Amino acid sequence: MADTTTIVGGCGHVGLPLGIALANAGAKVTLFDTQPERVAEVSAGKMPFLEWGAEPELTAALGSGRLHATTDPTSIASAEVVIVTIGTPVDEFLDPKVRMFDRAIQGLQPHFRAGQLVVLRSTVFPGMTDRLIEWLDRIGPAVDVAFCPERIAQGYALKELSELPQIVSGSSPTALHRAKALFRLLTNDLVELPPIEAELAKLFANTYRYINFAISNQLYLIARKFDADFARIHAAVTYKYPRLAGFPKAGFAGGPCLLKDTMQLAGFNHNSFPIGQAAMMVNEGLPSALVEHVKATRDLSRDCAAILGMAFKGNCDDHRDSLAYKLRKILTLECREVVCTDPYIADPSFVSLDAALAKADVVFLGACHAEYKDLRPQQPVIDVFDFLPKTPAAAGLRMAG
Ligand SMILES: NC(=O)c1ccc[n+]([C@@H]2O[C@H](COP(=O)([O-])OP(=O)(O)OC[C@H]3O[C@@H](n4cnc5c(N)ncnc54)[C@H](O)[C@@H]3O)[C@@H](O)[C@H]2O)c1
């Protein structure tokens, strides 16, 4: 079992919960991150972003002396295990930024030392693990390499890290053996795959979810076109019908992972991924489709529109690639005024929920925060998620019927 582990990107959404969980399971963990503000917050026992239930766990890990955070890259050389959790975005052409990840790894290489286990935990472009193995074989040092994808739902990492099986892969039987020993600290439920299959497994999982959301969103738009209530149809067809248990409700499918990973898979398959690319058009087109639909019955140019919830999903403070911002952009062109509110995001341009409701002529739900669950705005409501209680006053424009 590894007793010293350095997590590169250790104060990020993946690195930090993993570091806390490993430390509280007995490993000695250093969180190496290039953002000094995040390192300072974590060192002071404060989570830099919302992870439910994480702060007491962070405090316990820091208090045990088994967890600390640093901006010092030399912490890599002293570790037996190095886990890489840095971001792997796509560029403005929706192409994976493979070179950016390459450069980041090249920056780490001088700190690697022979005998270490290097675990890729970021979601990578397929083939990346084998490329890293070949590259390190050529220039050294002689390390074991593993790819073990992260599959947590953001916000619920600490719960899921101990509940979900871990997919593990390695460059050699030794690498695999060491990766298994590391993740056995979290669970005994390990699934072994060759590196390329583990990389594809991660992308397939996110892509599958993204396409499923697109199916619901497309069907929602079809129902809408014929003045039918998608939510009512959804409730009817999923009622005591297990074959449709996985049929999601309609809603914004934004955030930093699902679209990005679908585009990574498209890029890997030489941009031939019709169903993934169609899913992107449906999901990314949803904010505009909602606005167009409202415009058919209402002159928005005189309205103040309020967007409730700007995070990419409910009960979350992450606005990365949130479709609520795309909605805001469209509404800004169409409406007299747009006001935004979110209980989780500190943004000086946002207003309180009360102020948003006081000003609004029309209300759009942007994210299903629990705080809105019992909200009954008096204005027309566009609630693609079918999350808010139905009110007679809102029925005129309610998008889910
Ligand atoms: N967010 C999720 O829920 C989630 C779930 C599964 C997989 N993933 C994948 O995990 C990876 C990381 O995503 P994230 O959401 O944690 O990103 P993030 O931006 O929250 O975290 C990345 C961290 O890495 C740090 N960093 C960047 N370059 C660095 C370097 N060279 N050295 C040290 N630190 C560096 C950043 O400062 C940041 O704190 C991505 O590949 C993502 O697709 C994310």
XYZ file of C-alpha atoms and ligand atoms in Angstrom:
445
model
C 0.000 0.000 0.000
C 1.212 3.486 -0.879
C 1.742 5.609 2.198
C 2.814 8.863 0.516
C 0.721 10.219 -2.298
C 0.892 13.563 -4.091
C -2.169 14.686 -6.012
C -1.416 17.083 -8.861
C -4.404 19.423 -9.169
C -5.056 18.481 -5.561
C -7.323 21.437 -4.754
C -9.686 20.834 -7.697
C -13.116 19.213 -7.850
C -11.609 15.766 -8.421
C -8.272 16.053 -6.618
C -9.495 17.485 -3.316
C -12.264 14.998 -2.439
C -9.978 12.150 -3.503
C -7.171 13.503 -1.313
C -9.484 13.881 1.674
C -10.893 10.375 1.215
C -7.445 8.779 0.854
C -6.074 10.666 3.877
C -9.032 9.683 6.021
C -8.507 6.084 4.876
C -4.925 6.133 6.170
C -2.738 7.434 3.327
C -0.377 10.364 3.739
C -1.447 12.828 1.046
C -0.005 16.045 -0.340
C -2.274 18.200 -2.472
C -0.124 20.023 -5.012
C -1.944 22.818 -6.846
C -0.825 25.845 -8.853
C -3.613 28.099 -7.467
C -2.253 29.657 -4.250
C -5.715 30.937 -3.182
C -7.165 27.434 -3.311
C -4.168 26.028 -1.419
C -4.598 28.698 1.290
C -8.307 27.998 1.646
C -7.818 24.251 1.866
C -4.968 24.648 4.379
C -7.342 26.753 6.502
C -9.920 23.948 6.428
C -12.240 25.645 3.957
C -13.554 23.962 0.819
C -12.983 26.244 -2.221
C -16.215 24.915 -3.783
C -19.346 23.141 -2.661
C -18.982 19.436 -1.854
C -21.748 18.256 0.435
C -20.399 17.031 3.797
C -16.778 17.686 2.843
C -15.703 20.350 5.318
C -15.771 18.144 8.470
C -13.907 15.464 6.499
C -11.331 18.047 5.406
C -10.916 19.230 8.998
C -10.464 15.627 10.168
C -7.895 14.907 7.446
C -5.902 18.076 8.211
C -6.134 17.383 11.945
C -4.797 13.852 11.501
C -1.613 15.296 9.985
C -2.062 13.030 6.962
C -3.188 15.783 4.562
C -1.574 19.007 3.549
C -1.723 21.352 0.569
C 1.116 23.130 -1.192
C 2.095 25.040 -4.317
C 5.529 23.425 -4.195
C 6.068 20.961 -7.093
C 8.990 19.306 -5.321
C 6.289 17.527 -3.302
C 5.973 15.269 -6.352
C 9.482 13.834 -6.056
C 9.033 12.739 -2.454
C 5.854 10.727 -3.119
C 5.543 7.040 -3.886
C 2.328 7.627 -5.802
C 1.553 10.653 -7.994
C -2.091 11.104 -9.028
C -2.792 13.572 -11.844
C -6.220 15.270 -11.693
C -5.727 18.444 -13.742
C -8.399 19.658 -16.175
C -8.648 18.344 -19.749
C -10.774 20.906 -21.614
C -11.716 21.241 -25.277
C -10.753 24.307 -27.305
C -12.880 26.838 -29.231
C -13.244 24.274 -32.035
C -14.509 21.712 -29.487
C -11.293 19.767 -30.072
C -9.595 18.216 -27.030
C -6.644 20.322 -25.853
C -4.328 17.314 -25.997
C -1.188 19.433 -26.260
C -2.114 21.369 -23.133
C -2.280 18.115 -21.180
C 0.994 16.961 -22.810
C 2.676 20.191 -21.752
C 1.384 19.842 -18.198
C 2.760 16.301 -18.003
C 6.076 17.465 -19.488
C 6.202 20.064 -16.708
C 5.750 17.326 -14.116
C 8.254 14.876 -15.606
C 11.401 16.483 -14.099
C 9.853 15.820 -10.669
C 9.064 12.154 -11.337
C 11.521 9.663 -9.945
C 12.222 6.003 -10.692
C 9.976 3.541 -8.905
C 6.960 5.817 -8.536
C 3.437 4.933 -9.565
C 1.922 7.693 -11.753
C -1.881 7.486 -11.864
C -3.850 9.462 -14.439
C -7.235 10.320 -12.891
C -8.223 13.134 -15.272
C -10.574 12.184 -18.104
C -8.107 11.823 -20.972
C -8.170 11.612 -24.759
C -8.063 7.874 -25.560
C -4.519 6.593 -26.071
C -3.051 9.165 -23.688
C -2.005 6.547 -21.134
C -0.154 4.465 -23.714
C 1.476 7.624 -25.096
C 2.668 8.565 -21.638
C 4.011 5.061 -21.063
C 5.956 5.121 -24.372
C 7.258 8.646 -23.733
C 8.473 7.832 -20.220
C 9.990 4.566 -21.475
C 12.065 6.688 -23.869
C 13.138 9.576 -21.643
C 12.651 8.117 -18.158
C 12.459 7.873 -15.283
C 11.237 4.281 -15.006
C 7.842 4.644 -13.380
C 4.704 2.504 -13.312
C 1.736 4.177 -15.031
C -1.956 3.591 -14.342
C -5.185 5.102 -15.597
C -8.056 5.020 -13.091
C -10.940 7.268 -14.167
C -12.952 9.409 -11.758
C -16.718 8.841 -11.973
C -18.143 10.892 -9.110
C -21.094 13.261 -9.498
C -19.794 16.685 -8.599
C -20.982 17.737 -5.152
C -21.374 14.164 -3.916
C -17.785 12.960 -4.259
C -17.086 11.971 -0.678
C -20.154 9.759 -0.516
C -19.573 8.238 -3.932
C -15.839 7.612 -3.575
C -16.590 4.920 -1.028
C -19.734 3.639 -2.770
C -18.742 3.392 -6.431
C -16.625 0.569 -7.839
C -13.265 1.837 -9.086
C -12.129 1.102 -12.642
C -8.384 0.432 -12.629
C -5.878 -0.132 -15.431
C -2.090 -0.262 -15.556
C 0.884 -0.274 -17.892
C 2.088 -3.604 -16.463
C 0.974 -6.211 -13.913
C 3.024 -4.316 -11.305
C 1.386 -0.992 -12.151
C -2.042 -2.606 -11.993
C -1.219 -4.291 -8.699
C -0.110 -0.983 -7.196
C -3.158 0.901 -8.527
C -5.414 -1.741 -7.014
C -3.644 -1.410 -3.643
C -4.189 2.360 -3.760
C -7.906 2.228 -4.559
C -8.527 -0.622 -2.143
C -8.189 2.095 0.489
C -11.584 3.304 -0.778
C -13.340 0.103 -1.844
C -12.759 -3.585 -2.517
C -14.976 -3.330 -5.570
C -12.392 -2.932 -8.354
C -12.943 -3.448 -12.076
C -9.847 -4.127 -14.215
C -9.542 -3.012 -17.822
C -6.653 -2.412 -20.246
C -5.783 1.335 -20.356
C -7.461 2.074 -23.716
C -10.678 0.410 -22.555
C -10.600 2.253 -19.231
C -10.185 5.547 -21.116
C -13.063 4.698 -23.446
C -15.178 3.469 -20.515
C -15.029 6.909 -18.924
C -15.928 8.680 -22.172
C -18.659 6.162 -23.014
C -20.261 6.687 -19.590
C -20.444 10.477 -19.910
C -21.403 10.345 -23.572
C -24.193 7.879 -22.872
C -25.632 10.204 -20.229
C -25.287 13.234 -22.488
C -27.106 11.508 -25.350
C -29.866 10.360 -23.000
C -30.444 13.920 -21.804
C -30.591 14.990 -25.454
C -33.230 12.351 -26.222
C -35.451 13.738 -23.450
C -34.824 17.313 -24.529
C -35.645 16.509 -28.150
C -38.855 14.731 -27.132
C -39.709 17.658 -24.870
C -39.413 20.044 -27.815
C -41.573 17.777 -29.966
C -44.240 17.635 -27.236
C -44.061 21.393 -26.849
C -44.540 21.948 -30.557
C -47.838 20.077 -30.392
C -48.935 21.734 -27.125
C -48.543 18.447 -25.287
C -47.176 18.184 -21.768
C -43.853 16.314 -21.842
C -43.699 15.997 -18.058
C -47.130 14.381 -17.957
C -46.173 11.974 -20.744
C -42.894 11.221 -18.971
C -44.689 10.506 -15.699
C -47.159 8.257 -17.510
C -44.649 6.169 -19.431
C -42.245 5.702 -16.511
C -45.031 4.764 -14.063
C -44.516 1.114 -13.055
C -42.644 0.507 -16.303
C -39.102 -0.633 -15.423
C -37.943 -0.672 -19.050
C -38.033 3.149 -18.993
C -36.511 3.559 -15.535
C -33.515 5.362 -17.052
C -35.597 7.836 -19.107
C -34.450 11.246 -17.770
C -36.667 14.294 -17.461
C -35.938 17.259 -19.728
C -33.499 19.955 -18.601
C -30.248 21.769 -19.213
C -27.338 19.364 -19.800
C -24.426 21.754 -19.236
C -21.359 21.627 -17.017
C -17.668 20.950 -17.428
C -17.820 17.235 -18.292
C -20.652 15.845 -20.439
C -20.338 17.984 -23.585
C -16.561 18.107 -23.297
C -16.269 14.327 -23.053
C -18.714 13.785 -25.917
C -16.531 16.068 -28.042
C -13.383 14.211 -26.904
C -14.897 10.999 -28.195
C -15.904 12.716 -31.445
C -12.349 14.043 -31.833
C -10.911 10.599 -31.143
C -13.175 9.106 -33.816
C -12.011 11.669 -36.411
C -15.103 13.830 -35.841
C -17.407 11.050 -36.911
C -19.868 10.706 -34.052
C -23.281 11.639 -35.522
C -25.344 10.708 -32.477
C -22.998 12.588 -30.110
C -22.905 15.631 -32.354
C -26.710 15.576 -32.703
C -26.955 15.415 -28.902
C -24.789 18.514 -28.703
C -27.081 20.393 -31.088
C -30.179 19.470 -29.091
C -28.730 20.155 -25.626
C -26.880 23.326 -26.563
C -29.882 24.549 -28.569
C -32.349 24.157 -25.703
C -32.017 27.679 -24.205
C -32.634 29.235 -27.600
C -35.561 26.881 -28.312
C -37.181 27.882 -24.998
C -36.871 31.578 -25.779
C -38.220 31.143 -29.314
C -41.197 29.308 -27.926
C -41.995 32.059 -25.434
C -41.634 34.669 -28.176
C -44.403 32.963 -30.139
C -46.936 34.056 -27.515
C -45.304 37.009 -25.778
C -43.445 40.179 -26.642
C -40.322 39.795 -24.536
C -38.916 43.176 -25.537
C -40.924 44.921 -22.811
C -40.214 42.289 -20.175
C -37.790 41.914 -17.353
C -36.824 38.237 -17.293
C -35.477 36.601 -14.129
C -33.300 33.493 -14.242
C -33.428 31.492 -11.020
C -30.298 29.359 -10.654
C -27.143 29.978 -12.682
C -25.126 26.876 -11.712
C -24.821 24.091 -14.263
C -27.030 21.862 -12.110
C -29.089 22.021 -8.931
C -27.582 22.319 -5.432
C -24.184 23.148 -6.891
C -22.026 26.294 -7.021
C -20.224 25.477 -10.278
C -21.070 27.738 -13.220
C -18.586 26.197 -15.661
C -20.344 25.739 -19.022
C -23.732 26.305 -17.410
C -26.512 26.677 -19.968
C -28.174 29.252 -17.682
C -25.477 31.666 -18.934
C -26.323 30.858 -22.531
C -29.949 31.568 -21.659
C -28.918 34.872 -20.083
C -27.032 35.844 -23.229
C -30.041 35.134 -25.446
C -32.479 36.879 -23.106
C -30.235 39.930 -22.890
C -30.741 40.398 -26.626
C -34.501 39.854 -26.419
C -35.653 41.448 -23.154
C -35.781 44.918 -21.668
C -33.852 43.622 -18.681
C -32.511 40.331 -17.324
C -31.862 39.676 -13.648
C -30.115 36.583 -12.320
C -30.052 34.998 -8.897
C -28.327 31.992 -7.372
C -27.946 31.135 -3.678
C -24.674 29.298 -4.283
C -22.793 31.662 -6.601
C -21.293 34.924 -5.337
C -21.537 37.344 -8.260
C -22.006 41.081 -7.665
C -24.224 41.318 -10.748
C -26.731 38.832 -9.274
C -29.666 39.925 -7.114
C -31.479 38.186 -4.280
C -34.315 35.795 -5.056
C -36.826 38.262 -3.597
C -35.461 41.111 -5.721
C -35.519 38.928 -8.851
C -39.133 37.937 -8.260
C -40.123 41.515 -7.440
C -38.731 42.773 -10.758
C -39.597 39.956 -13.125
C -42.410 39.881 -15.675
C -41.415 36.375 -16.666
C -39.396 33.768 -14.786
C -37.029 31.130 -16.202
C -35.728 28.296 -14.033
C -32.004 27.870 -14.721
C -31.036 25.267 -12.105
C -33.113 23.079 -9.783
C -31.795 24.275 -6.433
C -33.641 22.802 -3.442
C -34.296 26.385 -2.278
C -36.769 26.771 -5.154
C -38.665 23.536 -4.590
C -41.787 25.127 -3.112
C -41.584 28.387 -5.008
C -44.796 29.574 -6.644
C -43.966 32.675 -8.686
C -46.990 34.720 -9.687
C -45.484 35.432 -13.100
C -45.454 33.094 -16.092
C -42.767 30.462 -15.507
C -40.589 28.629 -17.999
C -39.585 25.477 -16.158
C -38.163 22.984 -18.632
C -37.199 20.705 -15.731
C -40.780 20.424 -14.380
C -39.316 21.156 -10.957
C -41.431 23.982 -9.498
C -44.944 23.417 -8.196
C -47.514 24.131 -10.859
C -49.515 27.321 -10.238
C -52.535 28.594 -12.169
C -50.848 31.980 -12.669
C -47.819 30.347 -14.222
C -49.739 27.876 -16.351
C -49.901 30.162 -19.379
C -46.266 29.777 -20.241
C -45.185 26.805 -18.185
C -43.005 24.881 -20.551
C -43.734 21.523 -19.017
C -47.477 21.987 -19.212
N -15.617 17.809 -11.894
C -16.050 16.555 -11.883
O -17.060 16.221 -11.248
C -15.305 15.469 -12.641
C -15.762 14.141 -12.556
C -15.045 13.153 -13.214
C -13.931 13.485 -13.944
N -13.527 14.791 -14.047
C -12.310 15.079 -14.805
O -11.290 15.388 -13.876
C -10.384 16.355 -14.415
C -10.298 17.546 -13.492
O -11.542 18.185 -13.419
P -11.918 19.166 -12.228
O -13.377 19.468 -12.364
O -11.407 18.625 -10.942
O -11.071 20.456 -12.618
P -10.701 21.674 -11.632
O -10.394 22.816 -12.517
O -11.724 21.805 -10.565
O -9.364 21.168 -10.912
C -8.116 21.128 -11.540
C -7.100 21.662 -10.541
O -5.813 21.469 -11.128
C -5.029 22.603 -10.831
N -3.951 22.603 -11.821
C -4.020 22.881 -13.135
N -2.819 22.694 -13.722
C -1.975 22.252 -12.753
C -0.606 21.859 -12.727
N 0.129 21.861 -13.845
N -0.061 21.480 -11.547
C -0.805 21.468 -10.409
N -2.109 21.818 -10.377
C -2.684 22.201 -11.530
C -5.987 23.761 -10.889
O -5.500 24.883 -10.173
C -7.246 23.150 -10.262
O -7.301 23.370 -8.853
C -10.912 16.656 -15.812
O -10.264 15.809 -16.719
C -12.386 16.295 -15.710
O -12.941 15.984 -16.946
C -14.182 15.783 -13.395
